[in-house]
XYZ file of C-alpha atoms in Angstrom:
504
model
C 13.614 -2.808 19.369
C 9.995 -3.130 20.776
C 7.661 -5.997 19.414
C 4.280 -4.646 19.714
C 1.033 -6.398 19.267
C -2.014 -4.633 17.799
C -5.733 -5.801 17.846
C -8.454 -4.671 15.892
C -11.557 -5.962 17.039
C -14.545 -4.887 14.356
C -17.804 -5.644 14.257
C -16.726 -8.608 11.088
C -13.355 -9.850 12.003
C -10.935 -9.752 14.582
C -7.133 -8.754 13.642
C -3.911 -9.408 15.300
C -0.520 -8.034 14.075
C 3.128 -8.056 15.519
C 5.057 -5.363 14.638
C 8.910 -4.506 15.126
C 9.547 -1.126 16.310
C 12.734 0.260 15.562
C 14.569 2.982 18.273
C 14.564 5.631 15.196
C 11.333 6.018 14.535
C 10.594 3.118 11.611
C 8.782 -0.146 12.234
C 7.676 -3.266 10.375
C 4.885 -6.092 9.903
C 6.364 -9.518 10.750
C 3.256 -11.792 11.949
C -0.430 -11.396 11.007
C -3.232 -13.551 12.292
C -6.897 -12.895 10.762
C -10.162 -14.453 12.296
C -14.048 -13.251 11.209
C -15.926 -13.226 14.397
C -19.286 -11.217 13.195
C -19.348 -9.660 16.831
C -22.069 -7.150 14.950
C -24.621 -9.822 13.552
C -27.880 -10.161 15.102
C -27.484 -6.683 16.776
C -29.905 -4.835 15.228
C -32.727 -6.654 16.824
C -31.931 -5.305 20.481
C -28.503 -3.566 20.702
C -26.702 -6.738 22.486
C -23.919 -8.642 21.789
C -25.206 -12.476 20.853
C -23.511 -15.117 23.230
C -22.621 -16.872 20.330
C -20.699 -14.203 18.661
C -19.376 -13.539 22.504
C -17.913 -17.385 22.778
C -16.254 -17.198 19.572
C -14.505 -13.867 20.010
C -12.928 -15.101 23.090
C -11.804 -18.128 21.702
C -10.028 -16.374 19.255
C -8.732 -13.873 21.384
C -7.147 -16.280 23.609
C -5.302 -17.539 20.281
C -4.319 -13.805 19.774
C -2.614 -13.999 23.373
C -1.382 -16.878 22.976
C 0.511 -16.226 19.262
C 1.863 -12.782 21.411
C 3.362 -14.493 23.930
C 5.242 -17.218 21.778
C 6.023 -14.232 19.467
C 7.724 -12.384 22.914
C 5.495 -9.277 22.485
C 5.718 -6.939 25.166
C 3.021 -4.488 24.426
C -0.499 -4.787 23.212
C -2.699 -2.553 22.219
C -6.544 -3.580 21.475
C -9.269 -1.518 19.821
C -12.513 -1.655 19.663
C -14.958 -0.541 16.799
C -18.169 0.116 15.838
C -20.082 -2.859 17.553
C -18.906 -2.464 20.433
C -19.522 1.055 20.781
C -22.855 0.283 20.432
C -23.683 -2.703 22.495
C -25.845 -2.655 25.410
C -23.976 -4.771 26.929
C -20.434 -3.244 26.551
C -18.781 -3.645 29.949
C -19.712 -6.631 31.040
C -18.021 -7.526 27.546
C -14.761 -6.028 28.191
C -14.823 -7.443 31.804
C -15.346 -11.096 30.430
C -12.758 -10.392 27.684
C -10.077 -8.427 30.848
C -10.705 -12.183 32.747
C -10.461 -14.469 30.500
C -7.870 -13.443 27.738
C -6.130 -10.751 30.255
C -6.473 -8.404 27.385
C -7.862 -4.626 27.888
C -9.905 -3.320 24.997
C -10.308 0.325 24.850
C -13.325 1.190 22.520
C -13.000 3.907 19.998
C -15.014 6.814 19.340
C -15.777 7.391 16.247
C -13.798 10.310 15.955
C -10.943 8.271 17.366
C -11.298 5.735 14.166
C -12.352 8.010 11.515
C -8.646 10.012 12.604
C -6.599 6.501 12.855
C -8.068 5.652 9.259
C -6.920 8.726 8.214
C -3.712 8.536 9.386
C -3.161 4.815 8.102
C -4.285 6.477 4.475
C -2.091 10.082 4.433
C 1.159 8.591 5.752
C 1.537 5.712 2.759
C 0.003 7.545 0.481
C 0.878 10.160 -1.789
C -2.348 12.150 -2.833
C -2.717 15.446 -1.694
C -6.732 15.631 -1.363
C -8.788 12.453 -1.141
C -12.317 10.893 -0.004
C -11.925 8.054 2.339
C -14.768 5.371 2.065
C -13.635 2.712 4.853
C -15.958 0.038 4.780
C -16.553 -1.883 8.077
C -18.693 -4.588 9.122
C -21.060 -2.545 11.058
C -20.479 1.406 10.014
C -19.007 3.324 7.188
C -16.606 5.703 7.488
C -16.141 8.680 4.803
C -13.264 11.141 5.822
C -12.300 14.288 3.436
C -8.989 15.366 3.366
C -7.508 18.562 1.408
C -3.725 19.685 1.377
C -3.281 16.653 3.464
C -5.490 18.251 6.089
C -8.593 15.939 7.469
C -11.430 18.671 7.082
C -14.536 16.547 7.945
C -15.832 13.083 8.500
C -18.544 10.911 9.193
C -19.409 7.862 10.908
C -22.449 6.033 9.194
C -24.265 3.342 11.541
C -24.366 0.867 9.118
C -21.724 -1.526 7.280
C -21.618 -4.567 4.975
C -22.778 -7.169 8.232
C -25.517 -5.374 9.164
C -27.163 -4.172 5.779
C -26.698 -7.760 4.334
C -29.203 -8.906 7.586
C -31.239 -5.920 6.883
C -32.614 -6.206 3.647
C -31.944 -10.411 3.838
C -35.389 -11.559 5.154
C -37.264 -10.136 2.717
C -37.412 -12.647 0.772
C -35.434 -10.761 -1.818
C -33.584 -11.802 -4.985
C -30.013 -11.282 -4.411
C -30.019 -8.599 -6.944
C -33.372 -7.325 -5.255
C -31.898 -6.450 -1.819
C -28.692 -4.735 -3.759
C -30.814 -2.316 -5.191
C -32.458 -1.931 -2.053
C -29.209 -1.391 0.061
C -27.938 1.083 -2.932
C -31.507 2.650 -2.378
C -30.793 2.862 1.331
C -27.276 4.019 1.117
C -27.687 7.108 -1.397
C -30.593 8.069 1.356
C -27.806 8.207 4.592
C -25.394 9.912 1.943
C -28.065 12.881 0.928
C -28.047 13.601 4.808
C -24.411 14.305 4.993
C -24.242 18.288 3.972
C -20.654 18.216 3.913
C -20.539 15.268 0.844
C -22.365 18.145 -1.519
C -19.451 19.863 -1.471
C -16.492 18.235 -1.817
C -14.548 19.599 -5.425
C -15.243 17.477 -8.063
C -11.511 16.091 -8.765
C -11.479 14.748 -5.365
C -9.891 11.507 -5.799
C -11.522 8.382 -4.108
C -9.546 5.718 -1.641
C -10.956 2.428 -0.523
C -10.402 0.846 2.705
C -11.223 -2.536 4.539
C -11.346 -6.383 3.990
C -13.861 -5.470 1.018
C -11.859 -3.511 -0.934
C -9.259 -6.377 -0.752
C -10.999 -9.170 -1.890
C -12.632 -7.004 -4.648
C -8.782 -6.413 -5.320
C -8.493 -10.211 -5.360
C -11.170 -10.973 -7.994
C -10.357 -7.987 -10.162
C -6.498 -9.669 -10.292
C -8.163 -13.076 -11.169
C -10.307 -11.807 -14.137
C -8.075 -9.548 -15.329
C -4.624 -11.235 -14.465
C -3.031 -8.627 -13.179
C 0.539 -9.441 -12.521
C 1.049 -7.764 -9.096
C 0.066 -8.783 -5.674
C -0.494 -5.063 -4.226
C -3.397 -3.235 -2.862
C -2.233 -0.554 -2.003
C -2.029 2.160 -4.153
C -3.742 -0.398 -7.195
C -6.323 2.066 -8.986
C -9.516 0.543 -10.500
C -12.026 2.608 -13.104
C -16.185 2.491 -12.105
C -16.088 0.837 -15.807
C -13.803 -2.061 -14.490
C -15.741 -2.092 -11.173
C -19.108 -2.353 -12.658
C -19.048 -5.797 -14.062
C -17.720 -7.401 -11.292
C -20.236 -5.700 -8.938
C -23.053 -6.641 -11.452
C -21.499 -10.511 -11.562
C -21.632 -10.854 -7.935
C -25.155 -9.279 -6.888
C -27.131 -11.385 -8.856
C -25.328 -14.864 -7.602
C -26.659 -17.270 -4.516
C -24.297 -17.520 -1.341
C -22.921 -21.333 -3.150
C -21.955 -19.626 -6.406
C -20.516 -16.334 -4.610
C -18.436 -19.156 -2.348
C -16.708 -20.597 -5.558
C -15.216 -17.545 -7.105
C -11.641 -17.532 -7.372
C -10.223 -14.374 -5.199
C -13.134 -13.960 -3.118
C -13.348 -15.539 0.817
C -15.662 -17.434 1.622
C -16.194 -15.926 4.772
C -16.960 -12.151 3.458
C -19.076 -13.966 0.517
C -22.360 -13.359 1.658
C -21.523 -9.713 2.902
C -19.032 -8.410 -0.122
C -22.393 -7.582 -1.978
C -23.608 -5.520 0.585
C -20.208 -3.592 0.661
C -19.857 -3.320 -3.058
C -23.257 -1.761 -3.082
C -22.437 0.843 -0.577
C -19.472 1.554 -3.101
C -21.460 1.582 -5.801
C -23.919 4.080 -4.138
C -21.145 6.163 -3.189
C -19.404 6.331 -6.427
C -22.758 7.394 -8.065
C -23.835 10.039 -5.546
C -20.367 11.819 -6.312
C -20.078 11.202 -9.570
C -16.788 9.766 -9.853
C -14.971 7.970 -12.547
C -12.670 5.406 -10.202
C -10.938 4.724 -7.369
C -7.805 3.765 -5.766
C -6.951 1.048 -3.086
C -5.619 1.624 0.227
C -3.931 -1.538 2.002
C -3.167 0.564 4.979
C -6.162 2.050 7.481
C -6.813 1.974 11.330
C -4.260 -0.231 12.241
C -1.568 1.052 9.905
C -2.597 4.103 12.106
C -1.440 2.908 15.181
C 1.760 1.415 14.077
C 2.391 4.969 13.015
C 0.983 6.850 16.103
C 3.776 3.921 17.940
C 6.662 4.157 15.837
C 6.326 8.092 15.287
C 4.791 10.384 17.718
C 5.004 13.699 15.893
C 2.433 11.944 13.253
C -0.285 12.793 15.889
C 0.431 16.185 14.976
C 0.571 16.211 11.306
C 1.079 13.494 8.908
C 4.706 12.241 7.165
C 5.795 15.010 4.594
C 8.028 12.335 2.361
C 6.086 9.206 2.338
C 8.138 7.723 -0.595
C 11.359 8.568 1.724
C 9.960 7.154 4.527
C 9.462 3.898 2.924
C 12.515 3.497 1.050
C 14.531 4.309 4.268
C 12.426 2.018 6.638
C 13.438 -1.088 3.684
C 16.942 0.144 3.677
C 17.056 -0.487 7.299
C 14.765 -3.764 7.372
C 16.800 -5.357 5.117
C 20.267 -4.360 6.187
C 21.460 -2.019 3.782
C 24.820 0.124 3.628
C 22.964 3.083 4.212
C 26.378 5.172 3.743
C 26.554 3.133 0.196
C 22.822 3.542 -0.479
C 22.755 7.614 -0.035
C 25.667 7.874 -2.069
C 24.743 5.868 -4.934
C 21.483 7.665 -5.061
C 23.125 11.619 -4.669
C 25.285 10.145 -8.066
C 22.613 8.693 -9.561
C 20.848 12.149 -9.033
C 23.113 13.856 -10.508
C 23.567 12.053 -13.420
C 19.588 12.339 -14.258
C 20.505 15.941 -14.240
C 23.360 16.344 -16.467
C 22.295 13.988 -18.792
C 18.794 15.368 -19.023
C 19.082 17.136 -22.825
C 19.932 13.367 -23.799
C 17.155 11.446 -22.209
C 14.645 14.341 -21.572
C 12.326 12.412 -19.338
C 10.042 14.657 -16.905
C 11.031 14.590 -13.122
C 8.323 11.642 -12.343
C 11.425 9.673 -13.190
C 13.543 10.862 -11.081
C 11.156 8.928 -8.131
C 11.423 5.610 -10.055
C 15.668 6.074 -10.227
C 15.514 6.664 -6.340
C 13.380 3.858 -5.579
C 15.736 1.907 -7.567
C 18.847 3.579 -6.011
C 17.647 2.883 -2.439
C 16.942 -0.765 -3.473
C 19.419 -1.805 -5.810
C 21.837 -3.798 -2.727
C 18.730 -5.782 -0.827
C 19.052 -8.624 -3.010
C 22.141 -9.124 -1.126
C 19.998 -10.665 1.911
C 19.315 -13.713 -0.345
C 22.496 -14.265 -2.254
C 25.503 -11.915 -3.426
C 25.775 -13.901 -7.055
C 23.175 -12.343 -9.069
C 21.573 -10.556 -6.607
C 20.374 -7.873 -8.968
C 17.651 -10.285 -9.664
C 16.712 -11.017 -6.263
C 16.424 -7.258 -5.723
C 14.201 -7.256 -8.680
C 12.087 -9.514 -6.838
C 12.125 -7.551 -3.703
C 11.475 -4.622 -5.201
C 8.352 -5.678 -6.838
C 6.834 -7.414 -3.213
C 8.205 -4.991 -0.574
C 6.049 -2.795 1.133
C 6.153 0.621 -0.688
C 4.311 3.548 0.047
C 3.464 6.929 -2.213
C 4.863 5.645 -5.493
C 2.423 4.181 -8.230
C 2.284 0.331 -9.513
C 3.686 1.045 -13.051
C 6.712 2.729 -11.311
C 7.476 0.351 -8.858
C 7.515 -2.139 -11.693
C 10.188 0.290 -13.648
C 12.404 1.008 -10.709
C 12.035 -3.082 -10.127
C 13.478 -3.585 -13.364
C 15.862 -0.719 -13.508
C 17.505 -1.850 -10.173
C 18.082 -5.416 -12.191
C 20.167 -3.598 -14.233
C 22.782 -2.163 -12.291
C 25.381 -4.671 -12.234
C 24.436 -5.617 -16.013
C 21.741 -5.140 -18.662
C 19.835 -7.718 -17.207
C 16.143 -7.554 -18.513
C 14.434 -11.221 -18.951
C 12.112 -10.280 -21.951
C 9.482 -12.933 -20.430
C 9.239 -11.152 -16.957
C 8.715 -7.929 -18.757
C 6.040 -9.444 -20.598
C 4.276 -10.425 -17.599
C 3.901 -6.641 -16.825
C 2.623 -5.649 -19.948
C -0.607 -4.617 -18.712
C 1.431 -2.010 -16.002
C 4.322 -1.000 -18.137
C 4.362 -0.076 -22.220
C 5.972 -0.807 -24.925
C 8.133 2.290 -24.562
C 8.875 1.866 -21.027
C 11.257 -0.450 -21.615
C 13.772 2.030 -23.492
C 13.012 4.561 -20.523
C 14.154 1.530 -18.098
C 17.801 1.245 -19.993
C 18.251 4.473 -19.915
C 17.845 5.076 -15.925
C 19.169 1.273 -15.478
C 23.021 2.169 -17.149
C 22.930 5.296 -15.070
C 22.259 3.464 -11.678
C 25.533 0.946 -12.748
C 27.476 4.129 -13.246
C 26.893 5.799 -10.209
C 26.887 2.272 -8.194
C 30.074 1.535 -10.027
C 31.245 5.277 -9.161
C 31.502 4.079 -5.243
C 32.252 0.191 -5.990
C 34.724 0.104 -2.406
C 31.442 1.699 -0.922
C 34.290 4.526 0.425
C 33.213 8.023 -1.317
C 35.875 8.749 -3.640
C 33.978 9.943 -5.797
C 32.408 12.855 -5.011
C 30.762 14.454 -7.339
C 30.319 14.292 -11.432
C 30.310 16.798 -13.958
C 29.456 15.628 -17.545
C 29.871 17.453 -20.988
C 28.296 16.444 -23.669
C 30.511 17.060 -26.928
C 29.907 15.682 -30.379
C 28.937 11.747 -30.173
C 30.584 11.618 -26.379
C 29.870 12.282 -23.542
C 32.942 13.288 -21.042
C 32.431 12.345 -16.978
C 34.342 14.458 -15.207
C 34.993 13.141 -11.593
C 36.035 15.581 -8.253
C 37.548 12.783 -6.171
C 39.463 12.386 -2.385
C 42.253 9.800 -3.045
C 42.333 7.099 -5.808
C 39.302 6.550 -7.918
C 41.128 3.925 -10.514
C 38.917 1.071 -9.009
C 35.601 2.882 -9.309
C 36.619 4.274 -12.934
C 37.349 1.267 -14.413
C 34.426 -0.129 -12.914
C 32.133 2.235 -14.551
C 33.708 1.966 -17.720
C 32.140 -1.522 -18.284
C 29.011 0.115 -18.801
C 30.327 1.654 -21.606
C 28.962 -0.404 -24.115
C 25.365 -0.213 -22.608
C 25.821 3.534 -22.231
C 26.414 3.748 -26.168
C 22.895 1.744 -26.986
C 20.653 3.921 -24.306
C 22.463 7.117 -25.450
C 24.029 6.737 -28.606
C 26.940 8.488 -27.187
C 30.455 7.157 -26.392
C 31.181 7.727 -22.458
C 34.485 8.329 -21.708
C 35.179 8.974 -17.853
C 38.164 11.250 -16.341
């Protein structure tokens, strides 16, 4: 295993992460350090880097060196973005930065970023054609994908540091210089030929500290009862009010709202007009969240080469089998429970008759059930409940992370807490919660169908005759252990199905 460092140097904040690389092609997040630096403010005047800005980048560069070397990191790689690219005074930068943090920054083109965004988006997420809006500090970038091919971008010079100094000595209301940077915005936009034809179902995805905190606040007014990102969809109806809330507010007020940092407070306008523009010029109805981008790029570009090629074809997979590793797993138990678990779906289809989306949400919860184990063996459905619902999962939706959460709970037991499914209510419906019994009793039946994690059982053929339904088992050597197990879910089996199971 390789612990690799990754910096991500933008014209608002400077980023650090370690990650773990793994010798088969997976990798993981284990340290993070965030710092805002505004390299990009005051550039606009005369193209240089401010001393100021240069002094405090430094500093916190040398605390990126120093976290790497306590964290025994034996690789970094630093980036560059979009003030840098422009400065004036560039090299004698990246000299200052070489000799005093012993750290070489290679600047990006904006090719170069606009391609690592892209890859950070179409390897954890699952949406065939897209519009990436990747707010920076100092440049927008919009990428168009189609098929999961990148078929254009565009690097705008401007982002949410430097169009809040802009249009801020005007002597503007706060609302006043939103209108104006919307104004300015839609005018860069109606120069990019490319953006008039993009198909109308094109589906929007939002990158960059902005989008976050705007995650943040929309989770504080609304309660929403999970704490991820990525993948979290928001409608231009739900967007509006918070966008209208926040432009019309002084830098003290912004400072105080719950969900929003106070260092991106007197920018976040700024970038939520440039969203607003952009969402307006296309005409669309919502968009979703991406927690992954550049850096996310370069962990992949690390960890797996051929994704400089083309991008992950199973991202689900991908994810599932990177936790499976991560947290230790019996991958040998995991496939197996999952091929049963498959099959049942299958053969019991003309009694549940749910569409194949659920299929996804019964492998998510077959690859997970065991990682509860890491915390404690007693009970440990509900720790992988709880794992489920805060590990990092890519290209499957927040309601069905939520039902594979809660069907996973239920493979040792029926083990649904009515007040935690409450707390979801707003993810999951009323009628989810039947759909979760039904996939949760077949996950303890095909768990329970390899309970000495050895394979006996290999595969199961069921027929479904009057009010029973007969498992049929092709086995290699003595199943009695892994029968009788199953058969404890008999009683379940009867109230998802209304069917007696008998199992030979």
């Amino acid at each position: 295993m390789e612990k690799l460092g990754i910096i991500d140097l933008g014209s608002n904040s400077a980023r650090l992460v370690i990650v773990n690389l793994f010798a088969d092609g997976y990798f993981m997040v284990v340290d993070e350090l965030k710092e805002s630096v505004r390299l990009g403010q005051d550039m606009e005047r005369d193209g240089f880097l401010k001393p100021a800005r240069v002094a405090e980048t430094i500093k916190t560069l040398k605390m990126f060196r120093k976290l790497c070397d306590a964290a025994g990191v034996t690789r970094i790689i630093a980036v560059a973005t979009e003030a840098v690219r422009r400065a004036k005074n560039q090299r004698s930068f990246l000299d200052e930065i070489q000799a005093n943090c012993g750290i070489k920054i290679r600047v990006l083109s904006a090719e170069e970023e606009a391609v690592l965004v892209y890859r950070g988006v179409i390897n954890t997420m699952d949406v065939p054609k897209g519009v990436v809006l990747e707010i920076g500090g100092g440049s927008t970038k919009i990428v168009y994908y189609n098929r999961r091919n990148m078929l254009n971008y565009v690097t705008l010079p401007f982002g949410a540091v430097t169009l809040t100094g802009l249009f801020s000595e005007d002597g503007l209301k706060p609302e006043q210089q939103a209108a104006k940077i919307e104004e300015f915005f839609t005018e860069q936009l109606k120069q990019v030929d490319w953006l008039k034809e993009i198909d109308p179902d094109v589906q929007m995805i939002g990158v960059g500290g902005s989008f976050r905190n705007l995650f943040k606040i929309s989770k504080m007014v609304h309660k929403y009862p999970l704490d991820t990102v990525h993948n979290f969809k928001m409608s231009v109806d739900e967007f509006l009010p918070i966008y209208d809330m926040l432009k019309v507010l002084d830098l003290d007020k912004k400072k105080k709202i719950k969900g929003l940092s106070a260092e991106r407070a007197d920018i976040l306008p700024a970038a939520l007009a440039i969203a607003k523009s952009f969402v307006s010029y296309l005409n669309l109805e919502g968009f979703t969240f991406s927690g992954a981008g550049l850096r996310e790029g370069i962990m992949f570009n690390q960890a797996l080469p051929m994704t400089l090629e083309k991008p992950i074809a199973d991202v689900l997979n991908y994810s599932l089998t990177t936790l499976v590793k991560y947290y230790d797993c019996d991958e040998k138990h995991v496939e197996h429970v999952v091929n049963l678990s498959i099959q049942l779906f299958k053969q019991l289809r003309v009694l549940h008759k749910f569409p194949r989306q659920y299929l996804k949400v019964l492998k998510v919860a077959a690859m997970l059930h065991d990682c509860g184990m890491r915390i404690k063996y007693y009970n440990h459905q509900r720790h992988s409940w709880y794992m489920i619902l805060n590990s990092t999962l890519y290209g499957v939706s927040h309601r069905d992370i939520v039902l594979a959460a809660f069907t996973a709970c239920c493979h040792k037991k029926e083990d649904i807490n009515m007040y935690d499914w409450m707390r979801y209510k707003d993810v999951v419906s009323e009628d989810d919660l039947e759909i979760v019994k039904k996939l949760g009793v077949m996950l303890r039946i095909a768990e329970s169908l390899d309970r000495a994690n050895s394979g006996t059982i290999k595969s199961i053929n069921c027929d479904i005759l009057g009010d029973s339904v007969i498992m049929k088992t092709e086995v290699d050597g003595d199943a009695t252990l892994e029968i009788r197990n199953a058969m404890t879910a008999a009683t379940e089996f009867r109230k998802a199905f209304h069917k007696n199971l008998e199992l030979l």
